[in-house]
mmCIF file of C-alpha atoms in Angstrom:
data_model
loop_
_atom_site.group_PDB
_atom_site.id
_atom_site.type_symbol
_atom_site.label_atom_id
_atom_site.label_comp_id
_atom_site.label_asym_id
_atom_site.label_seq_id
_atom_site.Cartn_x
_atom_site.Cartn_y
_atom_site.Cartn_z
ATOM 1 C CA MET A 142 -16.595 -0.842 9.515
ATOM 2 C CA THR A 143 -14.346 1.620 7.722
ATOM 3 C CA THR A 144 -14.204 1.290 3.955
ATOM 4 C CA TRP A 145 -11.499 2.783 1.813
ATOM 5 C CA SER A 146 -10.348 3.395 -1.743
ATOM 6 C CA VAL A 147 -6.799 3.266 -3.077
ATOM 7 C CA GLN A 148 -5.771 6.214 -5.211
ATOM 8 C CA GLN A 149 -2.565 7.787 -6.470
ATOM 9 C CA LEU A 150 -1.634 11.154 -5.012
ATOM 10 C CA ARG A 151 -1.633 13.946 -7.563
ATOM 11 C CA VAL A 152 1.337 16.268 -7.217
ATOM 12 C CA PRO A 153 -0.017 19.556 -5.829
ATOM 13 C CA THR A 154 1.282 22.923 -6.883
ATOM 14 C CA SER A 155 2.404 23.779 -3.339
ATOM 15 C CA PRO A 156 1.872 22.555 0.236
ATOM 16 C CA GLN A 157 -0.429 25.535 0.865
ATOM 17 C CA SER A 158 -2.568 25.164 -2.261
ATOM 18 C CA ALA A 159 -6.139 23.872 -2.272
ATOM 19 C CA ASP A 160 -4.980 20.662 -3.967
ATOM 20 C CA GLY A 161 -2.408 20.062 -1.209
ATOM 21 C CA ARG A 162 -4.782 18.695 1.421
ATOM 22 C CA LEU A 163 -4.060 15.048 0.611
ATOM 23 C CA LEU A 164 -0.338 15.814 0.732
ATOM 24 C CA HIS A 165 -0.733 16.975 4.337
ATOM 25 C CA ALA A 166 -2.882 13.927 5.090
ATOM 26 C CA LEU A 167 -0.123 11.670 3.741
ATOM 27 C CA VAL A 168 2.486 13.445 5.889
ATOM 28 C CA ASP A 169 0.276 13.054 8.975
ATOM 29 C CA ALA A 170 -0.123 9.323 8.289
ATOM 30 C CA GLN A 171 3.615 8.820 7.708
ATOM 31 C CA ASN A 172 4.543 10.630 10.894
ATOM 32 C CA GLU A 173 1.958 8.717 12.952
ATOM 33 C CA VAL A 174 3.334 5.390 11.679
ATOM 34 C CA THR A 175 6.919 6.491 12.373
ATOM 35 C CA ARG A 176 6.051 7.772 15.847
ATOM 36 C CA ALA A 177 4.352 4.473 16.695
ATOM 37 C CA ALA A 178 7.460 2.546 15.641
ATOM 38 C CA TRP A 179 10.112 4.733 17.280
ATOM 39 C CA GLY A 180 8.366 6.791 19.973
ATOM 40 C CA SER A 181 9.964 9.950 18.638
ATOM 41 C CA ASP A 182 9.471 12.712 16.081
ATOM 42 C CA ASP A 183 13.147 12.789 15.125
ATOM 43 C CA PHE A 184 12.400 10.879 11.908
ATOM 44 C CA ALA A 185 9.390 13.028 10.977
ATOM 45 C CA VAL A 186 8.894 14.306 7.440
ATOM 46 C CA THR A 187 7.488 17.661 6.351
ATOM 47 C CA PRO A 188 5.026 18.575 3.586
ATOM 48 C CA ARG A 189 7.778 20.479 1.814
ATOM 49 C CA ARG A 190 10.088 17.448 1.775
ATOM 50 C CA THR A 191 7.314 15.174 0.558
ATOM 51 C CA LEU A 192 6.335 17.572 -2.221
ATOM 52 C CA SER A 193 9.950 18.150 -3.262
ATOM 53 C CA LEU A 194 10.486 14.426 -3.756
ATOM 54 C CA LEU A 195 7.437 14.257 -5.997
ATOM 55 C CA GLN A 196 8.462 17.316 -7.995
ATOM 56 C CA HIS A 197 11.880 15.841 -8.847
ATOM 57 C CA GLN A 198 11.347 12.754 -10.982
ATOM 58 C CA ASP A 199 14.465 12.703 -13.170
ATOM 59 C CA VAL A 200 16.378 10.059 -11.199
ATOM 60 C CA SER A 201 13.419 8.041 -9.883
ATOM 61 C CA ARG A 202 9.765 7.782 -10.751
ATOM 62 C CA ARG A 203 8.123 8.473 -7.396
ATOM 63 C CA LEU A 204 4.526 7.465 -6.773
ATOM 64 C CA ARG A 205 2.451 7.746 -3.622
ATOM 65 C CA LEU A 206 -0.542 5.413 -3.322
ATOM 66 C CA LEU A 207 -3.044 6.294 -0.615
ATOM 67 C CA ALA A 208 -5.772 4.308 1.135
ATOM 68 C CA VAL A 209 -8.381 7.023 1.703
ATOM 69 C CA ASP A 210 -11.352 6.736 4.051
ATOM 70 C CA ASP A 211 -14.493 6.655 1.876
ATOM 71 C CA ALA A 212 -16.502 8.547 4.507
ATOM 72 C CA HIS A 213 -13.786 11.166 5.027
ATOM 73 C CA PRO A 214 -11.935 11.510 1.700
ATOM 74 C CA GLU A 215 -9.237 13.752 3.143
ATOM 75 C CA HIS A 216 -8.221 11.189 5.779
ATOM 76 C CA VAL A 217 -5.380 8.843 4.752
ATOM 77 C CA LEU A 218 -5.505 5.454 6.488
ATOM 78 C CA GLY A 219 -2.382 4.025 4.881
ATOM 79 C CA PHE A 220 0.165 4.679 2.171
ATOM 80 C CA ALA A 221 2.593 3.020 -0.217
ATOM 81 C CA ARG A 222 5.608 5.047 -1.293
ATOM 82 C CA LEU A 223 7.069 3.489 -4.433
ATOM 83 C CA ASP A 224 10.344 4.690 -5.978
ATOM 84 C CA LEU A 225 11.349 3.253 -9.368
ATOM 85 C CA PRO A 226 14.914 4.182 -10.457
ATOM 86 C CA LEU A 227 15.191 5.574 -13.986
ATOM 87 C CA ARG A 228 18.956 5.912 -14.607
ATOM 88 C CA ASP A 229 20.264 2.682 -13.107
ATOM 89 C CA ASN A 230 18.813 -0.387 -11.386
ATOM 90 C CA THR A 231 15.836 -0.066 -13.703
ATOM 91 C CA HIS A 232 14.815 -3.647 -12.878
ATOM 92 C CA THR A 233 14.167 -2.758 -9.224
ATOM 93 C CA GLY A 234 12.114 -0.516 -6.979
ATOM 94 C CA TRP A 235 11.887 0.491 -3.318
ATOM 95 C CA LEU A 236 8.589 0.247 -1.458
ATOM 96 C CA ASP A 237 7.692 1.797 1.898
ATOM 97 C CA LEU A 238 4.265 0.746 3.145
ATOM 98 C CA GLY A 239 2.507 1.935 6.302
ATOM 99 C CA VAL A 240 -0.945 1.791 7.900
ATOM 100 C CA ARG A 241 -2.128 3.916 10.819
ATOM 101 C CA PRO A 242 -2.121 1.722 13.970
ATOM 102 C CA ALA A 243 -5.874 2.102 14.576
ATOM 103 C CA HIS A 244 -6.671 0.755 11.090
ATOM 104 C CA ARG A 245 -4.399 -2.271 10.902
ATOM 105 C CA GLY A 246 -5.746 -5.772 10.416
ATOM 106 C CA GLN A 247 -8.440 -4.688 7.928
ATOM 107 C CA GLY A 248 -6.634 -5.532 4.682
ATOM 108 C CA ILE A 249 -5.448 -2.004 3.927
ATOM 109 C CA GLY A 250 -1.800 -3.022 3.719
ATOM 110 C CA THR A 251 -2.648 -5.928 1.413
ATOM 111 C CA SER A 252 -4.612 -3.629 -0.907
ATOM 112 C CA LEU A 253 -1.803 -1.085 -1.028
ATOM 113 C CA LEU A 254 0.768 -3.801 -1.719
ATOM 114 C CA ALA A 255 -1.338 -5.190 -4.576
ATOM 115 C CA ALA A 256 -1.617 -1.714 -6.107
ATOM 116 C CA ALA A 257 2.128 -1.111 -5.806
ATOM 117 C CA LEU A 258 2.941 -4.506 -7.331
ATOM 118 C CA ALA A 259 0.670 -3.729 -10.268
ATOM 119 C CA VAL A 260 2.528 -0.465 -10.909
ATOM 120 C CA ALA A 261 5.920 -2.176 -10.630
ATOM 121 C CA GLN A 262 4.753 -4.952 -12.946
ATOM 122 C CA GLY A 263 3.542 -2.437 -15.512
ATOM 123 C CA ALA A 264 6.931 -0.694 -15.343
ATOM 124 C CA GLY A 265 8.728 -3.965 -16.120
ATOM 125 C CA ARG A 266 10.408 -4.289 -12.733
ATOM 126 C CA THR A 267 11.547 -7.763 -11.666
ATOM 127 C CA HIS A 268 12.343 -7.065 -7.985
ATOM 128 C CA LEU A 269 11.084 -4.832 -5.216
ATOM 129 C CA MET A 270 12.837 -4.086 -1.940
ATOM 130 C CA THR A 271 11.394 -2.907 1.354
ATOM 131 C CA GLU A 272 12.319 -2.531 5.016
ATOM 132 C CA THR A 273 10.754 -3.470 8.330
ATOM 133 C CA GLU A 274 11.647 -1.540 11.482
ATOM 134 C CA GLN A 275 12.323 -2.647 15.037
ATOM 135 C CA ALA A 276 12.980 -0.442 18.046
ATOM 136 C CA SER A 277 15.300 -3.112 19.494
ATOM 137 C CA GLU A 278 16.915 -6.253 18.133
ATOM 138 C CA PRO A 279 15.369 -9.435 19.584
ATOM 139 C CA ALA A 280 17.459 -11.875 21.587
ATOM 140 C CA PRO A 281 18.287 -15.198 19.873
ATOM 141 C CA GLY A 282 15.519 -17.770 20.063
ATOM 142 C CA ASP A 283 12.852 -19.717 18.223
ATOM 143 C CA GLY A 284 10.769 -16.595 17.690
ATOM 144 C CA THR A 285 13.443 -14.884 15.587
ATOM 145 C CA MET A 286 14.914 -15.267 12.136
ATOM 146 C CA SER A 287 18.457 -14.375 11.133
ATOM 147 C CA ALA A 288 19.603 -12.674 7.961
ATOM 148 C CA PRO A 289 21.310 -14.910 5.374
ATOM 149 C CA THR A 290 24.470 -12.884 6.041
ATOM 150 C CA GLY A 291 24.600 -14.465 9.515
ATOM 151 C CA GLU A 292 24.479 -11.034 11.137
ATOM 152 C CA GLY A 293 21.378 -9.596 12.803
ATOM 153 C CA ARG A 294 17.895 -10.877 13.637
ATOM 154 C CA VAL A 295 14.254 -9.857 13.343
ATOM 155 C CA SER A 296 11.313 -11.069 15.411
ATOM 156 C CA ARG A 297 8.850 -13.411 13.693
ATOM 157 C CA ASP A 298 6.161 -12.035 16.018
ATOM 158 C CA ASP A 299 6.552 -8.480 14.745
ATOM 159 C CA PRO A 300 3.440 -7.577 12.691
ATOM 160 C CA SER A 301 5.483 -6.097 9.837
ATOM 161 C CA VAL A 302 7.647 -9.235 9.662
ATOM 162 C CA ARG A 303 4.557 -11.454 9.644
ATOM 163 C CA PHE A 304 3.112 -9.313 6.842
ATOM 164 C CA ALA A 305 6.314 -9.558 4.780
ATOM 165 C CA LEU A 306 6.540 -13.333 5.173
ATOM 166 C CA ALA A 307 2.864 -13.805 4.332
ATOM 167 C CA HIS A 308 3.257 -11.847 1.099
ATOM 168 C CA GLY A 309 6.305 -13.506 -0.366
ATOM 169 C CA TRP A 310 9.147 -11.267 0.783
ATOM 170 C CA GLN A 311 12.577 -12.756 1.538
ATOM 171 C CA LEU A 312 14.797 -11.378 4.310
ATOM 172 C CA GLU A 313 18.193 -10.487 2.819
ATOM 173 C CA GLN A 314 19.894 -8.264 5.406
ATOM 174 C CA VAL A 315 19.518 -6.747 8.862
ATOM 175 C CA ALA A 316 20.602 -3.154 9.459
ATOM 176 C CA ARG A 317 21.528 -1.636 12.802
ATOM 177 C CA HIS A 318 20.225 1.745 13.882
ATOM 178 C CA SER A 319 22.807 3.473 16.093
ATOM 179 C CA ARG A 320 22.385 6.605 18.218
ATOM 180 C CA LEU A 321 25.031 9.061 19.342
ATOM 181 C CA THR A 322 24.169 11.353 22.239
ATOM 182 C CA LEU A 323 25.838 14.769 22.251
ATOM 183 C CA PRO A 324 27.785 16.636 23.421
ATOM 184 C CA LEU A 325 30.826 14.363 23.370
ATOM 185 C CA ASP A 326 33.869 14.727 25.571
ATOM 186 C CA ALA A 327 36.028 17.126 23.554
ATOM 187 C CA GLY A 328 39.275 15.629 24.813
ATOM 188 C CA ALA A 329 38.293 12.085 23.888
ATOM 189 C CA LEU A 330 37.192 13.201 20.420
ATOM 190 C CA ALA A 331 40.439 15.081 19.890
ATOM 191 C CA ALA A 332 42.363 11.949 20.897
ATOM 192 C CA HIS A 333 40.470 9.891 18.297
ATOM 193 C CA ARG A 334 41.308 12.459 15.645
ATOM 194 C CA GLU A 335 44.970 12.701 16.605
ATOM 195 C CA ALA A 336 45.467 8.942 16.621
ATOM 196 C CA ALA A 337 43.753 8.577 13.250
ATOM 197 C CA ALA A 338 45.711 11.475 11.728
ATOM 198 C CA THR A 339 48.967 9.952 12.944
ATOM 199 C CA ALA A 340 48.080 6.609 11.368
ATOM 200 C CA ALA A 341 47.063 8.314 8.107
ATOM 201 C CA GLY A 342 50.222 10.391 7.849
ATOM 202 C CA ARG A 343 50.922 13.455 5.748
ATOM 203 C CA ASP A 344 49.565 11.933 2.554
ATOM 204 C CA TYR A 345 45.996 12.614 3.689
ATOM 205 C CA ARG A 346 44.190 15.791 4.686
ATOM 206 C CA THR A 347 40.554 16.616 5.477
ATOM 207 C CA VAL A 348 38.306 19.262 3.900
ATOM 208 C CA THR A 349 34.872 20.286 5.179
ATOM 209 C CA TRP A 350 32.098 22.300 3.531
ATOM 210 C CA THR A 351 28.458 23.147 4.163
ATOM 211 C CA ASP A 352 25.525 22.593 1.804
ATOM 212 C CA ALA A 353 26.291 22.458 -1.944
ATOM 213 C CA THR A 354 29.426 20.648 -3.140
ATOM 214 C CA PRO A 355 32.091 23.081 -4.393
ATOM 215 C CA ASP A 356 32.550 22.897 -8.168
ATOM 216 C CA ARG A 357 36.135 21.658 -7.887
ATOM 217 C CA TRP A 358 34.965 18.500 -6.107
ATOM 218 C CA LEU A 359 31.853 17.643 -8.137
ATOM 219 C CA ASP A 360 33.432 15.011 -10.386
ATOM 220 C CA GLN A 361 35.230 13.348 -7.515
ATOM 221 C CA MET A 362 32.138 13.311 -5.306
ATOM 222 C CA ALA A 363 30.307 11.652 -8.200
ATOM 223 C CA GLU A 364 32.948 8.931 -8.167
ATOM 224 C CA LEU A 365 32.580 8.491 -4.395
ATOM 225 C CA HIS A 366 28.781 8.213 -4.674
ATOM 226 C CA THR A 367 29.183 5.632 -7.427
ATOM 227 C CA ARG A 368 31.574 3.625 -5.292
ATOM 228 C CA MET A 369 29.220 3.911 -2.312
ATOM 229 C CA SER A 370 26.641 2.008 -4.345
ATOM 230 C CA THR A 371 29.048 -0.897 -4.904
ATOM 231 C CA ASP A 372 31.374 -0.889 -1.875
ATOM 232 C CA GLU A 373 28.788 -0.952 0.923
ATOM 233 C CA PRO A 374 27.478 -4.423 1.872
ATOM 234 C CA THR A 375 24.312 -5.297 -0.075
ATOM 235 C CA ALA A 376 23.948 -8.978 0.897
ATOM 236 C CA GLY A 377 21.651 -10.786 -1.558
ATOM 237 C CA LEU A 378 19.887 -7.667 -2.828
ATOM 238 C CA ASP A 379 19.696 -7.576 -6.625
ATOM 239 C CA VAL A 380 21.241 -4.131 -7.065
ATOM 240 C CA GLU A 381 23.760 -2.761 -9.522
ATOM 241 C CA GLU A 382 26.149 0.186 -9.648
ATOM 242 C CA GLU A 383 24.493 3.602 -9.594
ATOM 243 C CA ALA A 384 25.306 6.101 -12.327
ATOM 244 C CA TRP A 385 26.573 9.350 -10.797
ATOM 245 C CA ASP A 386 28.097 12.325 -12.571
ATOM 246 C CA ALA A 387 28.802 15.925 -11.586
ATOM 247 C CA GLN A 388 25.328 17.095 -12.601
ATOM 248 C CA ARG A 389 23.646 14.417 -10.493
ATOM 249 C CA VAL A 390 25.670 15.541 -7.460
ATOM 250 C CA ARG A 391 24.715 19.156 -8.120
ATOM 251 C CA ASP A 392 21.042 18.232 -8.535
ATOM 252 C CA ASP A 393 21.025 16.049 -5.417
ATOM 253 C CA ASP A 394 22.455 18.880 -3.319
ATOM 254 C CA ALA A 395 19.935 21.333 -4.792
ATOM 255 C CA GLU A 396 17.021 19.013 -3.949
ATOM 256 C CA SER A 397 18.115 18.813 -0.316
ATOM 257 C CA LEU A 398 18.471 22.570 -0.019
ATOM 258 C CA ASP A 399 15.140 23.123 -1.774
ATOM 259 C CA ARG A 400 13.371 21.235 1.019
ATOM 260 C CA ASP A 401 15.214 23.200 3.730
ATOM 261 C CA GLU A 402 17.613 20.380 4.593
ATOM 262 C CA GLN A 403 21.168 21.493 5.231
ATOM 263 C CA LEU A 404 24.330 19.466 4.721
ATOM 264 C CA LEU A 405 27.740 19.173 6.348
ATOM 265 C CA THR A 406 30.291 17.193 4.339
ATOM 266 C CA THR A 407 33.811 16.190 5.319
ATOM 267 C CA VAL A 408 36.139 14.528 2.810
ATOM 268 C CA VAL A 409 39.645 13.110 2.873
ATOM 269 C CA GLU A 410 41.991 14.123 0.068
ATOM 270 C CA HIS A 411 44.948 11.959 -0.933
ATOM 271 C CA VAL A 412 47.478 14.771 -1.238
ATOM 272 C CA PRO A 413 49.955 13.153 -3.688
ATOM 273 C CA SER A 414 47.206 12.430 -6.232
ATOM 274 C CA GLY A 415 44.790 15.235 -5.357
ATOM 275 C CA ARG A 416 41.947 12.700 -5.305
ATOM 276 C CA LEU A 417 39.150 12.387 -2.754
ATOM 277 C CA VAL A 418 39.277 8.947 -1.165
ATOM 278 C CA ALA A 419 36.782 9.167 1.721
ATOM 279 C CA TYR A 420 33.746 11.183 2.764
ATOM 280 C CA SER A 421 31.068 11.482 5.409
ATOM 281 C CA GLN A 422 27.916 13.582 5.286
ATOM 282 C CA LEU A 423 25.442 14.846 7.871
ATOM 283 C CA MET A 424 21.939 16.068 7.001
ATOM 284 C CA PHE A 425 20.067 18.562 9.181
ATOM 285 C CA PRO A 426 16.265 18.213 8.903
ATOM 286 C CA PRO A 427 14.276 21.449 9.131
ATOM 287 C CA HIS A 428 11.797 20.403 11.838
ATOM 288 C CA THR A 429 14.292 20.270 14.733
ATOM 289 C CA ASP A 430 17.600 21.777 15.856
ATOM 290 C CA GLU A 431 18.429 18.842 18.135
ATOM 291 C CA PHE A 432 18.582 15.908 15.718
ATOM 292 C CA VAL A 433 20.851 15.113 12.748
ATOM 293 C CA TRP A 434 20.952 12.257 10.238
ATOM 294 C CA GLN A 435 24.328 10.641 9.621
ATOM 295 C CA GLU A 436 24.190 9.940 5.895
ATOM 296 C CA ASP A 437 26.794 8.035 3.857
ATOM 297 C CA THR A 438 30.318 7.368 5.066
ATOM 298 C CA LEU A 439 32.795 5.694 2.711
ATOM 299 C CA VAL A 440 36.512 4.980 2.439
ATOM 300 C CA LEU A 441 37.644 3.687 -0.953
ATOM 301 C CA ARG A 442 38.859 0.114 -0.735
ATOM 302 C CA GLU A 443 42.305 0.945 -2.103
ATOM 303 C CA HIS A 444 42.878 3.480 0.693
ATOM 304 C CA ARG A 445 41.640 1.438 3.637
ATOM 305 C CA GLY A 446 43.977 0.479 6.457
ATOM 306 C CA HIS A 447 45.005 4.090 7.236
ATOM 307 C CA ARG A 448 42.223 4.812 9.756
ATOM 308 C CA LEU A 449 40.589 7.255 7.348
ATOM 309 C CA GLY A 450 37.109 6.226 8.492
ATOM 310 C CA MET A 451 37.852 7.329 12.046
ATOM 311 C CA LEU A 452 39.638 10.446 10.811
ATOM 312 C CA VAL A 453 36.780 11.691 8.623
ATOM 313 C CA LYS A 454 34.125 11.029 11.272
ATOM 314 C CA ALA A 455 36.113 12.529 14.161
ATOM 315 C CA VAL A 456 36.813 15.696 12.179
ATOM 316 C CA GLN A 457 33.172 15.945 11.181
ATOM 317 C CA LEU A 458 31.975 15.591 14.778
ATOM 318 C CA GLN A 459 34.352 18.364 15.831
ATOM 319 C CA GLU A 460 33.013 20.577 13.039
ATOM 320 C CA LEU A 461 29.457 19.743 14.106
ATOM 321 C CA ALA A 462 30.113 20.714 17.713
ATOM 322 C CA GLU A 463 31.522 24.055 16.600
ATOM 323 C CA ARG A 464 28.871 24.887 13.999
ATOM 324 C CA ARG A 465 25.740 23.330 15.550
ATOM 325 C CA PRO A 466 26.195 23.164 19.343
ATOM 326 C CA ALA A 467 22.443 22.648 19.893
ATOM 327 C CA VAL A 468 22.469 19.165 18.294
ATOM 328 C CA ARG A 469 21.878 16.431 20.872
ATOM 329 C CA ARG A 470 21.253 13.262 18.839
ATOM 330 C CA ILE A 471 22.634 11.640 15.679
ATOM 331 C CA SER A 472 21.144 8.555 14.034
ATOM 332 C CA THR A 473 22.844 6.294 11.513
ATOM 333 C CA TRP A 474 22.129 2.943 9.847
ATOM 334 C CA ASN A 475 24.656 0.269 8.896
ATOM 335 C CA ALA A 476 24.432 -3.293 7.674
ATOM 336 C CA GLU A 477 25.090 -5.618 10.608
ATOM 337 C CA GLU A 478 27.866 -7.307 8.618
ATOM 338 C CA ASN A 479 29.661 -3.970 8.144
ATOM 339 C CA ARG A 480 31.849 -4.643 11.180
ATOM 340 C CA TRP A 481 34.490 -2.077 10.295
ATOM 341 C CA MET A 482 32.167 0.917 10.214
ATOM 342 C CA LEU A 483 30.224 -0.344 13.226
ATOM 343 C CA ALA A 484 33.487 -0.592 15.193
ATOM 344 C CA ILE A 485 34.295 3.048 14.371
ATOM 345 C CA ASN A 486 30.818 4.124 15.435
ATOM 346 C CA VAL A 487 31.018 2.224 18.710
ATOM 347 C CA ALA A 488 34.444 3.714 19.477
ATOM 348 C CA LEU A 489 32.990 7.203 18.961
ATOM 349 C CA GLY A 490 30.088 6.484 21.322
ATOM 350 C CA PHE A 491 27.258 5.323 19.050
ATOM 351 C CA ARG A 492 25.038 2.746 20.762
ATOM 352 C CA PRO A 493 22.655 0.182 19.197
ATOM 353 C CA ALA A 494 19.085 1.491 19.109
ATOM 354 C CA GLY A 495 17.105 -0.983 17.058
ATOM 355 C CA GLY A 496 17.239 -1.354 13.305
ATOM 356 C CA GLY A 497 15.331 -3.352 10.773
ATOM 357 C CA GLY A 498 15.165 -6.005 8.117
ATOM 358 C CA VAL A 499 15.829 -5.411 4.426
ATOM 359 C CA TRP A 500 13.594 -7.580 2.263
ATOM 360 C CA GLN A 501 13.308 -8.466 -1.422
ATOM 361 C CA ARG A 502 10.451 -9.838 -3.520
ATOM 362 C CA ARG A 503 10.192 -10.932 -7.123
ATOM 363 C CA VAL A 504 7.653 -9.205 -9.324
ATOM 364 C CA GLU A 505 5.998 -11.598 -11.719
ATOM 365 C CA PRO A 506 6.004 -10.403 -15.343
ATOM 366 C CA ALA A 507 2.779 -9.174 -16.845
#
């Protein structure tokens, strides 16, 4: 029987250095777990991304706990990625836990969870959040459980759901994973844009840029990021407003570019006030030219009702087709109760492709 030890990953000097072997082993384990869940390498991570996250600890304390095979100390059997916010939401943390399929059912996940809870407890956190993934949403029935929001289901028979329930986690929300297959019909996309622009009127115009946010928009993008943390549906999750300023936007962009991720951002400016009132961002991972992550999309509450969500996304998809014609797939995640954004996605051609549960657990004080 395989035996293991749980240890914290030391931050190596570089992915190629002698002390970077466990970093590569962690990446291999993460990608194997992701591939088993989704049957694809679209969501793969790279050693450079993993190292970059660990090298930037000013916004979150990021720890990686590894279950290492005692007989083969450079083989990672499972992992716990724990992020503890440092500027806001300092009572919470996010946990991502995974075990290689061939080594499940041996208590590795339980050991990793206990180690992560001990760290969170020592840091004075009162809540942890985590996610379970599902390649398709189960049909209604006795073998499912619904989110308290009334939107979305997870299967009670799913091993990750059984694990969460057995260890005291509470389901708070279900998120939908949606896929858009490209290329789109250019005429249909142009029609979406024209209709949205007509509804918006002359008071609104779009602006698009690549990679780092231009200096003139830094303060306003900070405001949009702050509002994203409060305006998106969070169900019963114990989260508070995030603290964004111009420097945090600049640093966040720099982190992405440092790990070879590229960005495409489209915003909507309210012309009379000169303020940004909506934005949408795409992130291009470095390991493939065919896949793109749809990151945040937001329209400020006080400017909703003008079809700005459709406008910003239609313009961005047109820009994407022109700048990155090789892209074939886009993935995005939305809370199942976010009917307005889901309706825009569906109209543009996104189709449901699984999703997952968002869970919360109390951390008992030391």
